[in-house]
């Protein structure tokens, strides 16, 4: 039996639930049927989302803690910075899932289904979603199933790395942490050919989420990341004995290569699958909220969800250069960031990372970075992109107009 919905969300994590809330709470879609399919019950605190903002946001009710100061530390010491009008917020994954589900439960038009999406087949008027052998059709399908890491193909034009997370929420001795200051980045760990840092979200003076984060193309074992966490806790925070309250981890593909967003006439990729993670930072929470707004605006204005948010070319270029620096000069990243944080107010850096900086902000930030490294890498990035682009055009000409046909299927 086939069932039809106006909107199907394949994946009910951050992006799926954020967009579902936005759709269900838009008056024009009050009568539209929405189905959210996830293979997981989402009853575990599987990750913790942090983000910064200077204005109220749609999921503020789920925030568990906010800070007005952030710390950045490296081998040269630690600096605490005031956030001005910004606040750094943390939302526990489980609180986000429960809060979103409670909001959605108020709408009779919204249904949840636990199941594995096997395939999405595009069509002219509707797409078909295969869930555990059953076909469901939808006018619009939003696909946030995570992209496979193995789908990352190496090419000369773009940098492709993996972003690893491994975090412990721990209880330690009183006074181990300063609950007034969250640590944004602490580079006090051997870099060993990758960009590695910790962040610390102190919920009390004896309780914090401590997370190890790496941009690398290497494979890592869980044992390695846990050893790094234990060493950091002992050497930097003097914490030798602690109780693990919760654990989280994951690995995401990071690249400056463009992500395919429109997967068919009726299918849009959202979340990490739709390239909503900022390549140079690994943050996605605020970008997912802005994307959900843009999708709803597009549906209302154009009758389809494909009118995307503007992606400023200048930031895509800066992301590409920074990713290349991370891969080719990983040891230079911590000192470069230290210089940037020393010479710019935090509010300017946050505006820059939000891609909302003024031209003067961008120039000030560029001027604070080591010129030979960044100018050299910018030239290499340009050469790689122009060279590879030229070769691709040549190959295209040789092949004539014979292009592989789109299958309209995604797995
Ligand atoms: C440990 C960790 C910490 C992070 N911390 C931050 C942070 O502090 N700030 C920030 O901005 N970003 C953070 N991120 C990055 C990003 O915000 C998250 O990865 C976010 O969850 C991405 O949202 P998403 O909807 O794309 O993917 P997910 O939230 O992973 O949602 C995808 C959903 O699809 C479901 N699914 C997968 N395959 C199928 C299938 N075949 N059928 C049905 N369902 C399926 C999954 O169960 C999942 O619920 C973090 C990521 C990780 C892993």
JSON list of N, CA, C and O and ligand atoms in Angstrom, two decimals, residues 10-16 37-40 42 46-51 88 97 115-118 144-146 165-166 199 211 248-252 270-273 277 282-286 288, ligand 1:
[
{"chain": "A", "resi": 10, "resn": "UNK", "atom": "N", "xyz": [13.57, 12.47, 5.39]},
{"chain": "A", "resi": 10, "resn": "UNK", "atom": "CA", "xyz": [14.33, 11.23, 5.54]},
{"chain": "A", "resi": 10, "resn": "UNK", "atom": "C", "xyz": [15.49, 11.53, 6.48]},
{"chain": "A", "resi": 10, "resn": "UNK", "atom": "O", "xyz": [16.50, 12.10, 6.10]},
{"chain": "A", "resi": 11, "resn": "UNK", "atom": "N", "xyz": [15.32, 11.20, 7.76]},
{"chain": "A", "resi": 11, "resn": "UNK", "atom": "CA", "xyz": [16.29, 11.55, 8.80]},
{"chain": "A", "resi": 11, "resn": "UNK", "atom": "C", "xyz": [15.67, 12.60, 9.71]},
{"chain": "A", "resi": 11, "resn": "UNK", "atom": "O", "xyz": [15.24, 13.66, 9.24]},
{"chain": "A", "resi": 12, "resn": "UNK", "atom": "N", "xyz": [15.59, 12.27, 11.00]},
{"chain": "A", "resi": 12, "resn": "UNK", "atom": "CA", "xyz": [14.99, 13.20, 11.97]},
{"chain": "A", "resi": 12, "resn": "UNK", "atom": "C", "xyz": [16.00, 13.58, 13.03]},
{"chain": "A", "resi": 12, "resn": "UNK", "atom": "O", "xyz": [15.76, 13.44, 14.22]},
{"chain": "A", "resi": 13, "resn": "UNK", "atom": "N", "xyz": [17.16, 14.05, 12.58]},
{"chain": "A", "resi": 13, "resn": "UNK", "atom": "CA", "xyz": [18.17, 14.58, 13.52]},
{"chain": "A", "resi": 13, "resn": "UNK", "atom": "C", "xyz": [18.06, 16.09, 13.53]},
{"chain": "A", "resi": 13, "resn": "UNK", "atom": "O", "xyz": [16.95, 16.64, 13.45]},
{"chain": "A", "resi": 14, "resn": "UNK", "atom": "N", "xyz": [19.19, 16.76, 13.60]},
{"chain": "A", "resi": 14, "resn": "UNK", "atom": "CA", "xyz": [19.18, 18.22, 13.69]},
{"chain": "A", "resi": 14, "resn": "UNK", "atom": "C", "xyz": [18.43, 18.87, 12.51]},
{"chain": "A", "resi": 14, "resn": "UNK", "atom": "O", "xyz": [17.51, 19.66, 12.72]},
{"chain": "A", "resi": 15, "resn": "UNK", "atom": "N", "xyz": [18.84, 18.53, 11.28]},
{"chain": "A", "resi": 15, "resn": "UNK", "atom": "CA", "xyz": [18.26, 19.22, 10.13]},
{"chain": "A", "resi": 15, "resn": "UNK", "atom": "C", "xyz": [16.80, 18.81, 9.90]},
{"chain": "A", "resi": 15, "resn": "UNK", "atom": "O", "xyz": [15.95, 19.66, 9.64]},
{"chain": "A", "resi": 16, "resn": "UNK", "atom": "N", "xyz": [16.51, 17.50, 10.01]},
{"chain": "A", "resi": 16, "resn": "UNK", "atom": "CA", "xyz": [15.15, 17.02, 9.76]},
{"chain": "A", "resi": 16, "resn": "UNK", "atom": "C", "xyz": [14.16, 17.63, 10.75]},
{"chain": "A", "resi": 16, "resn": "UNK", "atom": "O", "xyz": [13.10, 18.14, 10.36]},
{"chain": "A", "resi": 37, "resn": "UNK", "atom": "N", "xyz": [10.98, 10.34, 9.13]},
{"chain": "A", "resi": 37, "resn": "UNK", "atom": "CA", "xyz": [11.42, 8.93, 9.23]},
{"chain": "A", "resi": 37, "resn": "UNK", "atom": "C", "xyz": [12.84, 8.91, 9.79]},
{"chain": "A", "resi": 37, "resn": "UNK", "atom": "O", "xyz": [13.73, 9.57, 9.25]},
{"chain": "A", "resi": 38, "resn": "UNK", "atom": "N", "xyz": [13.03, 8.16, 10.84]},
{"chain": "A", "resi": 38, "resn": "UNK", "atom": "CA", "xyz": [14.40, 7.99, 11.35]},
{"chain": "A", "resi": 38, "resn": "UNK", "atom": "C", "xyz": [14.58, 6.54, 11.79]},
{"chain": "A", "resi": 38, "resn": "UNK", "atom": "O", "xyz": [13.67, 5.95, 12.38]},
{"chain": "A", "resi": 39, "resn": "UNK", "atom": "N", "xyz": [15.74, 6.01, 11.53]},
{"chain": "A", "resi": 39, "resn": "UNK", "atom": "CA", "xyz": [16.00, 4.61, 11.91]},
{"chain": "A", "resi": 39, "resn": "UNK", "atom": "C", "xyz": [16.31, 4.48, 13.40]},
{"chain": "A", "resi": 39, "resn": "UNK", "atom": "O", "xyz": [16.30, 3.39, 13.96]},
{"chain": "A", "resi": 40, "resn": "UNK", "atom": "N", "xyz": [16.58, 5.62, 14.03]},
{"chain": "A", "resi": 40, "resn": "UNK", "atom": "CA", "xyz": [16.98, 5.63, 15.44]},
{"chain": "A", "resi": 40, "resn": "UNK", "atom": "C", "xyz": [15.83, 6.21, 16.28]},
{"chain": "A", "resi": 40, "resn": "UNK", "atom": "O", "xyz": [15.11, 7.10, 15.81]},
{"chain": "A", "resi": 42, "resn": "UNK", "atom": "N", "xyz": [16.17, 8.13, 18.75]},
{"chain": "A", "resi": 42, "resn": "UNK", "atom": "CA", "xyz": [16.62, 9.45, 19.21]},
{"chain": "A", "resi": 42, "resn": "UNK", "atom": "C", "xyz": [16.33, 9.65, 20.70]},
{"chain": "A", "resi": 42, "resn": "UNK", "atom": "O", "xyz": [15.86, 10.71, 21.13]},
{"chain": "A", "resi": 46, "resn": "UNK", "atom": "N", "xyz": [23.20, 11.76, 22.00]},
{"chain": "A", "resi": 46, "resn": "UNK", "atom": "CA", "xyz": [24.28, 11.29, 21.13]},
{"chain": "A", "resi": 46, "resn": "UNK", "atom": "C", "xyz": [25.25, 12.38, 20.71]},
{"chain": "A", "resi": 46, "resn": "UNK", "atom": "O", "xyz": [26.31, 12.09, 20.16]},
{"chain": "A", "resi": 47, "resn": "UNK", "atom": "N", "xyz": [24.92, 13.66, 20.94]},
{"chain": "A", "resi": 47, "resn": "UNK", "atom": "CA", "xyz": [25.85, 14.76, 20.64]},
{"chain": "A", "resi": 47, "resn": "UNK", "atom": "C", "xyz": [25.36, 16.02, 21.35]},
{"chain": "A", "resi": 47, "resn": "UNK", "atom": "O", "xyz": [24.22, 16.08, 21.81]},
{"chain": "A", "resi": 48, "resn": "UNK", "atom": "N", "xyz": [26.23, 16.98, 21.43]},
{"chain": "A", "resi": 48, "resn": "UNK", "atom": "CA", "xyz": [25.90, 18.24, 22.10]},
{"chain": "A", "resi": 48, "resn": "UNK", "atom": "C", "xyz": [26.15, 19.36, 21.09]},
{"chain": "A", "resi": 48, "resn": "UNK", "atom": "O", "xyz": [27.23, 19.41, 20.49]},
{"chain": "A", "resi": 49, "resn": "UNK", "atom": "N", "xyz": [25.17, 20.21, 20.90]},
{"chain": "A", "resi": 49, "resn": "UNK", "atom": "CA", "xyz": [25.31, 21.29, 19.91]},
{"chain": "A", "resi": 49, "resn": "UNK", "atom": "C", "xyz": [25.68, 22.59, 20.60]},
{"chain": "A", "resi": 49, "resn": "UNK", "atom": "O", "xyz": [24.97, 23.01, 21.52]},
{"chain": "A", "resi": 50, "resn": "UNK", "atom": "N", "xyz": [26.73, 23.23, 20.16]},
{"chain": "A", "resi": 50, "resn": "UNK", "atom": "CA", "xyz": [27.03, 24.58, 20.64]},
{"chain": "A", "resi": 50, "resn": "UNK", "atom": "C", "xyz": [26.96, 25.53, 19.47]},
{"chain": "A", "resi": 50, "resn": "UNK", "atom": "O", "xyz": [27.23, 25.15, 18.33]},
{"chain": "A", "resi": 51, "resn": "UNK", "atom": "N", "xyz": [26.61, 26.75, 19.75]},
{"chain": "A", "resi": 51, "resn": "UNK", "atom": "CA", "xyz": [26.53, 27.78, 18.72]},
{"chain": "A", "resi": 51, "resn": "UNK", "atom": "C", "xyz": [26.54, 29.13, 19.41]},
{"chain": "A", "resi": 51, "resn": "UNK", "atom": "O", "xyz": [26.37, 29.22, 20.62]},
{"chain": "A", "resi": 88, "resn": "UNK", "atom": "N", "xyz": [27.47, 32.37, 23.87]},
{"chain": "A", "resi": 88, "resn": "UNK", "atom": "CA", "xyz": [27.80, 31.03, 23.37]},
{"chain": "A", "resi": 88, "resn": "UNK", "atom": "C", "xyz": [26.86, 30.07, 24.08]},
{"chain": "A", "resi": 88, "resn": "UNK", "atom": "O", "xyz": [26.83, 30.02, 25.31]},
{"chain": "A", "resi": 97, "resn": "UNK", "atom": "N", "xyz": [16.08, 16.92, 20.64]},
{"chain": "A", "resi": 97, "resn": "UNK", "atom": "CA", "xyz": [15.15, 15.97, 20.02]},
{"chain": "A", "resi": 97, "resn": "UNK", "atom": "C", "xyz": [13.80, 16.00, 20.75]},
{"chain": "A", "resi": 97, "resn": "UNK", "atom": "O", "xyz": [12.74, 16.01, 20.12]},
{"chain": "A", "resi": 115, "resn": "UNK", "atom": "N", "xyz": [12.18, 3.81, 11.01]},
{"chain": "A", "resi": 115, "resn": "UNK", "atom": "CA", "xyz": [12.44, 2.90, 9.90]},
{"chain": "A", "resi": 115, "resn": "UNK", "atom": "C", "xyz": [13.68, 3.30, 9.15]},
{"chain": "A", "resi": 115, "resn": "UNK", "atom": "O", "xyz": [14.20, 4.41, 9.30]},
{"chain": "A", "resi": 116, "resn": "UNK", "atom": "N", "xyz": [14.16, 2.38, 8.34]},
{"chain": "A", "resi": 116, "resn": "UNK", "atom": "CA", "xyz": [15.39, 2.60, 7.57]},
{"chain": "A", "resi": 116, "resn": "UNK", "atom": "C", "xyz": [15.01, 3.02, 6.15]},
{"chain": "A", "resi": 116, "resn": "UNK", "atom": "O", "xyz": [14.33, 2.26, 5.44]},
{"chain": "A", "resi": 117, "resn": "UNK", "atom": "N", "xyz": [15.43, 4.21, 5.75]},
{"chain": "A", "resi": 117, "resn": "UNK", "atom": "CA", "xyz": [15.17, 4.66, 4.38]},
{"chain": "A", "resi": 117, "resn": "UNK", "atom": "C", "xyz": [16.21, 3.98, 3.49]},
{"chain": "A", "resi": 117, "resn": "UNK", "atom": "O", "xyz": [17.41, 4.20, 3.63]},
{"chain": "A", "resi": 118, "resn": "UNK", "atom": "N", "xyz": [15.72, 3.12, 2.58]},
{"chain": "A", "resi": 118, "resn": "UNK", "atom": "CA", "xyz": [16.65, 2.36, 1.73]},
{"chain": "A", "resi": 118, "resn": "UNK", "atom": "C", "xyz": [17.00, 3.13, 0.48]},
{"chain": "A", "resi": 118, "resn": "UNK", "atom": "O", "xyz": [18.14, 3.09, 0.01]},
{"chain": "A", "resi": 144, "resn": "UNK", "atom": "N", "xyz": [18.28, 13.99, 4.82]},
{"chain": "A", "resi": 144, "resn": "UNK", "atom": "CA", "xyz": [19.41, 14.36, 5.71]},
{"chain": "A", "resi": 144, "resn": "UNK", "atom": "C", "xyz": [20.15, 13.12, 6.18]},
{"chain": "A", "resi": 144, "resn": "UNK", "atom": "O", "xyz": [20.88, 13.17, 7.17]},
{"chain": "A", "resi": 145, "resn": "UNK", "atom": "N", "xyz": [19.95, 11.97, 5.49]},
{"chain": "A", "resi": 145, "resn": "UNK", "atom": "CA", "xyz": [20.76, 10.80, 5.86]},
{"chain": "A", "resi": 145, "resn": "UNK", "atom": "C", "xyz": [22.22, 11.17, 5.65]},
{"chain": "A", "resi": 145, "resn": "UNK", "atom": "O", "xyz": [22.58, 11.72, 4.60]},
{"chain": "A", "resi": 146, "resn": "UNK", "atom": "N", "xyz": [23.08, 10.91, 6.64]},
{"chain": "A", "resi": 146, "resn": "UNK", "atom": "CA", "xyz": [24.47, 11.38, 6.53]},
{"chain": "A", "resi": 146, "resn": "UNK", "atom": "C", "xyz": [25.17, 10.82, 5.30]},
{"chain": "A", "resi": 146, "resn": "UNK", "atom": "O", "xyz": [24.98, 9.66, 4.94]},
{"chain": "A", "resi": 165, "resn": "UNK", "atom": "N", "xyz": [35.06, 13.74, 16.24]},
{"chain": "A", "resi": 165, "resn": "UNK", "atom": "CA", "xyz": [34.67, 14.25, 17.57]},
{"chain": "A", "resi": 165, "resn": "UNK", "atom": "C", "xyz": [34.74, 13.08, 18.56]},
{"chain": "A", "resi": 165, "resn": "UNK", "atom": "O", "xyz": [34.29, 11.98, 18.22]},
{"chain": "A", "resi": 166, "resn": "UNK", "atom": "N", "xyz": [35.26, 13.32, 19.75]},
{"chain": "A", "resi": 166, "resn": "UNK", "atom": "CA", "xyz": [35.15, 12.33, 20.84]},
{"chain": "A", "resi": 166, "resn": "UNK", "atom": "C", "xyz": [35.04, 13.11, 22.14]},
{"chain": "A", "resi": 166, "resn": "UNK", "atom": "O", "xyz": [35.94, 13.89, 22.48]},
{"chain": "A", "resi": 199, "resn": "UNK", "atom": "N", "xyz": [37.58, 21.28, 23.10]},
{"chain": "A", "resi": 199, "resn": "UNK", "atom": "CA", "xyz": [36.73, 22.34, 23.64]},
{"chain": "A", "resi": 199, "resn": "UNK", "atom": "C", "xyz": [36.14, 21.84, 24.95]},
{"chain": "A", "resi": 199, "resn": "UNK", "atom": "O", "xyz": [35.99, 20.63, 25.17]},
{"chain": "A", "resi": 211, "resn": "UNK", "atom": "N", "xyz": [35.72, 17.84, 24.88]},
{"chain": "A", "resi": 211, "resn": "UNK", "atom": "CA", "xyz": [35.63, 17.17, 23.57]},
{"chain": "A", "resi": 211, "resn": "UNK", "atom": "C", "xyz": [36.91, 17.37, 22.77]},
{"chain": "A", "resi": 211, "resn": "UNK", "atom": "O", "xyz": [37.42, 18.48, 22.65]},
{"chain": "A", "resi": 248, "resn": "UNK", "atom": "N", "xyz": [30.14, 10.97, 23.78]},
{"chain": "A", "resi": 248, "resn": "UNK", "atom": "CA", "xyz": [29.65, 11.21, 22.43]},
{"chain": "A", "resi": 248, "resn": "UNK", "atom": "C", "xyz": [30.80, 11.13, 21.44]},
{"chain": "A", "resi": 248, "resn": "UNK", "atom": "O", "xyz": [31.98, 11.21, 21.84]},
{"chain": "A", "resi": 249, "resn": "UNK", "atom": "N", "xyz": [30.48, 10.98, 20.18]},
{"chain": "A", "resi": 249, "resn": "UNK", "atom": "CA", "xyz": [31.53, 10.91, 19.18]},
{"chain": "A", "resi": 249, "resn": "UNK", "atom": "C", "xyz": [30.93, 10.85, 17.79]},
{"chain": "A", "resi": 249, "resn": "UNK", "atom": "O", "xyz": [29.72, 10.70, 17.63]},
{"chain": "A", "resi": 250, "resn": "UNK", "atom": "N", "xyz": [31.79, 11.00, 16.81]},
{"chain": "A", "resi": 250, "resn": "UNK", "atom": "CA", "xyz": [31.32, 10.93, 15.44]},
{"chain": "A", "resi": 250, "resn": "UNK", "atom": "C", "xyz": [32.42, 11.35, 14.49]},
{"chain": "A", "resi": 250, "resn": "UNK", "atom": "O", "xyz": [33.47, 11.82, 14.91]},
{"chain": "A", "resi": 251, "resn": "UNK", "atom": "N", "xyz": [32.15, 11.17, 13.22]},
{"chain": "A", "resi": 251, "resn": "UNK", "atom": "CA", "xyz": [33.13, 11.53, 12.19]},
{"chain": "A", "resi": 251, "resn": "UNK", "atom": "C", "xyz": [32.35, 12.03, 10.98]},
{"chain": "A", "resi": 251, "resn": "UNK", "atom": "O", "xyz": [31.44, 11.35, 10.50]},
{"chain": "A", "resi": 252, "resn": "UNK", "atom": "N", "xyz": [32.67, 13.23, 10.54]},
{"chain": "A", "resi": 252, "resn": "UNK", "atom": "CA", "xyz": [31.92, 13.83, 9.43]},
{"chain": "A", "resi": 252, "resn": "UNK", "atom": "C", "xyz": [32.86, 14.18, 8.29]},
{"chain": "A", "resi": 252, "resn": "UNK", "atom": "O", "xyz": [34.01, 14.58, 8.53]},
{"chain": "A", "resi": 270, "resn": "UNK", "atom": "N", "xyz": [19.51, 18.15, 2.78]},
{"chain": "A", "resi": 270, "resn": "UNK", "atom": "CA", "xyz": [19.61, 19.15, 3.86]},
{"chain": "A", "resi": 270, "resn": "UNK", "atom": "C", "xyz": [20.65, 18.66, 4.88]},
{"chain": "A", "resi": 270, "resn": "UNK", "atom": "O", "xyz": [21.15, 17.54, 4.79]},
{"chain": "A", "resi": 271, "resn": "UNK", "atom": "N", "xyz": [20.96, 19.51, 5.85]},
{"chain": "A", "resi": 271, "resn": "UNK", "atom": "CA", "xyz": [21.91, 19.13, 6.91]},
{"chain": "A", "resi": 271, "resn": "UNK", "atom": "C", "xyz": [23.30, 18.89, 6.36]},
{"chain": "A", "resi": 271, "resn": "UNK", "atom": "O", "xyz": [23.70, 19.46, 5.33]},
{"chain": "A", "resi": 272, "resn": "UNK", "atom": "N", "xyz": [24.05, 18.01, 7.01]},
{"chain": "A", "resi": 272, "resn": "UNK", "atom": "CA", "xyz": [25.41, 17.72, 6.57]},
{"chain": "A", "resi": 272, "resn": "UNK", "atom": "C", "xyz": [25.39, 17.22, 5.12]},
{"chain": "A", "resi": 272, "resn": "UNK", "atom": "O", "xyz": [26.23, 17.58, 4.30]},
{"chain": "A", "resi": 273, "resn": "UNK", "atom": "N", "xyz": [24.38, 16.41, 4.79]},
{"chain": "A", "resi": 273, "resn": "UNK", "atom": "CA", "xyz": [24.28, 15.88, 3.41]},
{"chain": "A", "resi": 273, "resn": "UNK", "atom": "C", "xyz": [24.15, 17.01, 2.39]},
{"chain": "A", "resi": 273, "resn": "UNK", "atom": "O", "xyz": [24.60, 16.89, 1.26]},
{"chain": "A", "resi": 277, "resn": "UNK", "atom": "N", "xyz": [27.37, 22.04, 6.89]},
{"chain": "A", "resi": 277, "resn": "UNK", "atom": "CA", "xyz": [28.43, 22.16, 7.89]},
{"chain": "A", "resi": 277, "resn": "UNK", "atom": "C", "xyz": [29.46, 23.13, 7.32]},
{"chain": "A", "resi": 277, "resn": "UNK", "atom": "O", "xyz": [29.82, 23.04, 6.15]},
{"chain": "A", "resi": 282, "resn": "UNK", "atom": "N", "xyz": [33.39, 23.30, 11.22]},
{"chain": "A", "resi": 282, "resn": "UNK", "atom": "CA", "xyz": [32.65, 22.12, 11.67]},
{"chain": "A", "resi": 282, "resn": "UNK", "atom": "C", "xyz": [31.34, 22.45, 12.37]},
{"chain": "A", "resi": 282, "resn": "UNK", "atom": "O", "xyz": [30.62, 21.57, 12.80]},
{"chain": "A", "resi": 283, "resn": "UNK", "atom": "N", "xyz": [31.00, 23.74, 12.45]},
{"chain": "A", "resi": 283, "resn": "UNK", "atom": "CA", "xyz": [29.71, 24.11, 13.07]},
{"chain": "A", "resi": 283, "resn": "UNK", "atom": "C", "xyz": [28.59, 24.03, 12.03]},
{"chain": "A", "resi": 283, "resn": "UNK", "atom": "O", "xyz": [28.77, 24.42, 10.87]},
{"chain": "A", "resi": 284, "resn": "UNK", "atom": "N", "xyz": [27.43, 23.54, 12.46]},
{"chain": "A", "resi": 284, "resn": "UNK", "atom": "CA", "xyz": [26.30, 23.43, 11.52]},
{"chain": "A", "resi": 284, "resn": "UNK", "atom": "C", "xyz": [25.00, 23.96, 12.12]},
{"chain": "A", "resi": 284, "resn": "UNK", "atom": "O", "xyz": [24.05, 24.24, 11.38]},
{"chain": "A", "resi": 285, "resn": "UNK", "atom": "N", "xyz": [24.91, 24.06, 13.45]},
{"chain": "A", "resi": 285, "resn": "UNK", "atom": "CA", "xyz": [23.62, 24.33, 14.10]},
{"chain": "A", "resi": 285, "resn": "UNK", "atom": "C", "xyz": [22.93, 25.57, 13.53]},
{"chain": "A", "resi": 285, "resn": "UNK", "atom": "O", "xyz": [21.79, 25.52, 13.07]},
{"chain": "A", "resi": 286, "resn": "UNK", "atom": "N", "xyz": [23.63, 26.71, 13.53]},
{"chain": "A", "resi": 286, "resn": "UNK", "atom": "CA", "xyz": [23.00, 27.97, 13.08]},
{"chain": "A", "resi": 286, "resn": "UNK", "atom": "C", "xyz": [22.75, 27.95, 11.59]},
{"chain": "A", "resi": 286, "resn": "UNK", "atom": "O", "xyz": [21.75, 28.48, 11.10]},
{"chain": "A", "resi": 288, "resn": "UNK", "atom": "N", "xyz": [22.00, 25.36, 9.83]},
{"chain": "A", "resi": 288, "resn": "UNK", "atom": "CA", "xyz": [20.82, 24.52, 9.59]},
{"chain": "A", "resi": 288, "resn": "UNK", "atom": "C", "xyz": [19.54, 25.34, 9.84]},
{"chain": "A", "resi": 288, "resn": "UNK", "atom": "O", "xyz": [18.57, 25.26, 9.08]},
{"chain": "B", "resi": 1, "resn": "LIG", "atom": "C1", "xyz": [29.69, 14.48, 18.36]},
{"chain": "B", "resi": 1, "resn": "LIG", "atom": "C2", "xyz": [29.30, 15.66, 17.50]},
{"chain": "B", "resi": 1, "resn": "LIG", "atom": "C3", "xyz": [29.29, 16.93, 18.06]},
{"chain": "B", "resi": 1, "resn": "LIG", "atom": "C4", "xyz": [28.91, 18.03, 17.28]},
{"chain": "B", "resi": 1, "resn": "LIG", "atom": "N1", "xyz": [28.90, 19.26, 17.86]},
{"chain": "B", "resi": 1, "resn": "LIG", "atom": "C5", "xyz": [28.47, 20.33, 17.14]},
{"chain": "B", "resi": 1, "resn": "LIG", "atom": "C6", "xyz": [28.37, 21.61, 17.75]},
{"chain": "B", "resi": 1, "resn": "LIG", "atom": "O1", "xyz": [28.71, 21.79, 18.94]},
{"chain": "B", "resi": 1, "resn": "LIG", "atom": "N2", "xyz": [27.90, 22.65, 17.02]},
{"chain": "B", "resi": 1, "resn": "LIG", "atom": "C7", "xyz": [27.51, 22.50, 15.72]},
{"chain": "B", "resi": 1, "resn": "LIG", "atom": "O2", "xyz": [27.07, 23.48, 15.10]},
{"chain": "B", "resi": 1, "resn": "LIG", "atom": "N3", "xyz": [27.62, 21.30, 15.10]},
{"chain": "B", "resi": 1, "resn": "LIG", "atom": "C8", "xyz": [28.08, 20.21, 15.78]},
{"chain": "B", "resi": 1, "resn": "LIG", "atom": "N4", "xyz": [28.17, 18.98, 15.16]},
{"chain": "B", "resi": 1, "resn": "LIG", "atom": "C9", "xyz": [27.96, 18.92, 13.69]},
{"chain": "B", "resi": 1, "resn": "LIG", "atom": "C10", "xyz": [26.47, 18.87, 13.25]},
{"chain": "B", "resi": 1, "resn": "LIG", "atom": "O3", "xyz": [25.75, 19.94, 13.81]},
{"chain": "B", "resi": 1, "resn": "LIG", "atom": "C11", "xyz": [25.81, 17.56, 13.62]},
{"chain": "B", "resi": 1, "resn": "LIG", "atom": "O4", "xyz": [26.49, 16.50, 12.98]},
{"chain": "B", "resi": 1, "resn": "LIG", "atom": "C12", "xyz": [24.33, 17.51, 13.24]},
{"chain": "B", "resi": 1, "resn": "LIG", "atom": "O5", "xyz": [23.74, 16.44, 13.92]},
{"chain": "B", "resi": 1, "resn": "LIG", "atom": "C13", "xyz": [24.09, 17.40, 11.75]},
{"chain": "B", "resi": 1, "resn": "LIG", "atom": "O6", "xyz": [22.71, 17.39, 11.49]},
{"chain": "B", "resi": 1, "resn": "LIG", "atom": "P1", "xyz": [22.06, 16.46, 10.37]},
{"chain": "B", "resi": 1, "resn": "LIG", "atom": "O7", "xyz": [20.60, 16.57, 10.49]},
{"chain": "B", "resi": 1, "resn": "LIG", "atom": "O8", "xyz": [22.72, 16.74, 9.08]},
{"chain": "B", "resi": 1, "resn": "LIG", "atom": "O9", "xyz": [22.52, 14.99, 10.76]},
{"chain": "B", "resi": 1, "resn": "LIG", "atom": "P2", "xyz": [22.02, 14.10, 12.03]},
{"chain": "B", "resi": 1, "resn": "LIG", "atom": "O10", "xyz": [21.69, 15.00, 13.16]},
{"chain": "B", "resi": 1, "resn": "LIG", "atom": "O11", "xyz": [23.08, 13.09, 12.19]},
{"chain": "B", "resi": 1, "resn": "LIG", "atom": "O12", "xyz": [20.67, 13.47, 11.49]},
{"chain": "B", "resi": 1, "resn": "LIG", "atom": "C14", "xyz": [20.63, 12.46, 10.54]},
{"chain": "B", "resi": 1, "resn": "LIG", "atom": "C15", "xyz": [19.56, 11.47, 10.98]},
{"chain": "B", "resi": 1, "resn": "LIG", "atom": "O13", "xyz": [19.36, 10.53, 9.95]},
{"chain": "B", "resi": 1, "resn": "LIG", "atom": "C16", "xyz": [19.12, 9.27, 10.55]},
{"chain": "B", "resi": 1, "resn": "LIG", "atom": "N5", "xyz": [19.42, 8.27, 9.52]},
{"chain": "B", "resi": 1, "resn": "LIG", "atom": "C17", "xyz": [20.62, 7.97, 8.98]},
{"chain": "B", "resi": 1, "resn": "LIG", "atom": "N6", "xyz": [20.49, 7.07, 8.00]},
{"chain": "B", "resi": 1, "resn": "LIG", "atom": "C18", "xyz": [19.16, 6.78, 7.92]},
{"chain": "B", "resi": 1, "resn": "LIG", "atom": "C19", "xyz": [18.39, 5.93, 7.10]},
{"chain": "B", "resi": 1, "resn": "LIG", "atom": "N7", "xyz": [18.94, 5.20, 6.10]},
{"chain": "B", "resi": 1, "resn": "LIG", "atom": "N8", "xyz": [17.05, 5.87, 7.31]},
{"chain": "B", "resi": 1, "resn": "LIG", "atom": "C20", "xyz": [16.47, 6.61, 8.28]},
{"chain": "B", "resi": 1, "resn": "LIG", "atom": "N9", "xyz": [17.16, 7.45, 9.08]},
{"chain": "B", "resi": 1, "resn": "LIG", "atom": "C21", "xyz": [18.48, 7.54, 8.89]},
{"chain": "B", "resi": 1, "resn": "LIG", "atom": "C22", "xyz": [20.04, 9.24, 11.75]},
{"chain": "B", "resi": 1, "resn": "LIG", "atom": "O14", "xyz": [19.58, 8.32, 12.72]},
{"chain": "B", "resi": 1, "resn": "LIG", "atom": "C23", "xyz": [19.96, 10.68, 12.22]},
{"chain": "B", "resi": 1, "resn": "LIG", "atom": "O15", "xyz": [18.97, 10.87, 13.21]},
{"chain": "B", "resi": 1, "resn": "LIG", "atom": "C24", "xyz": [28.55, 17.86, 15.91]},
{"chain": "B", "resi": 1, "resn": "LIG", "atom": "C25", "xyz": [28.59, 16.59, 15.36]},
{"chain": "B", "resi": 1, "resn": "LIG", "atom": "C26", "xyz": [28.95, 15.50, 16.13]},
{"chain": "B", "resi": 1, "resn": "LIG", "atom": "C27", "xyz": [28.97, 14.13, 15.51]}
]
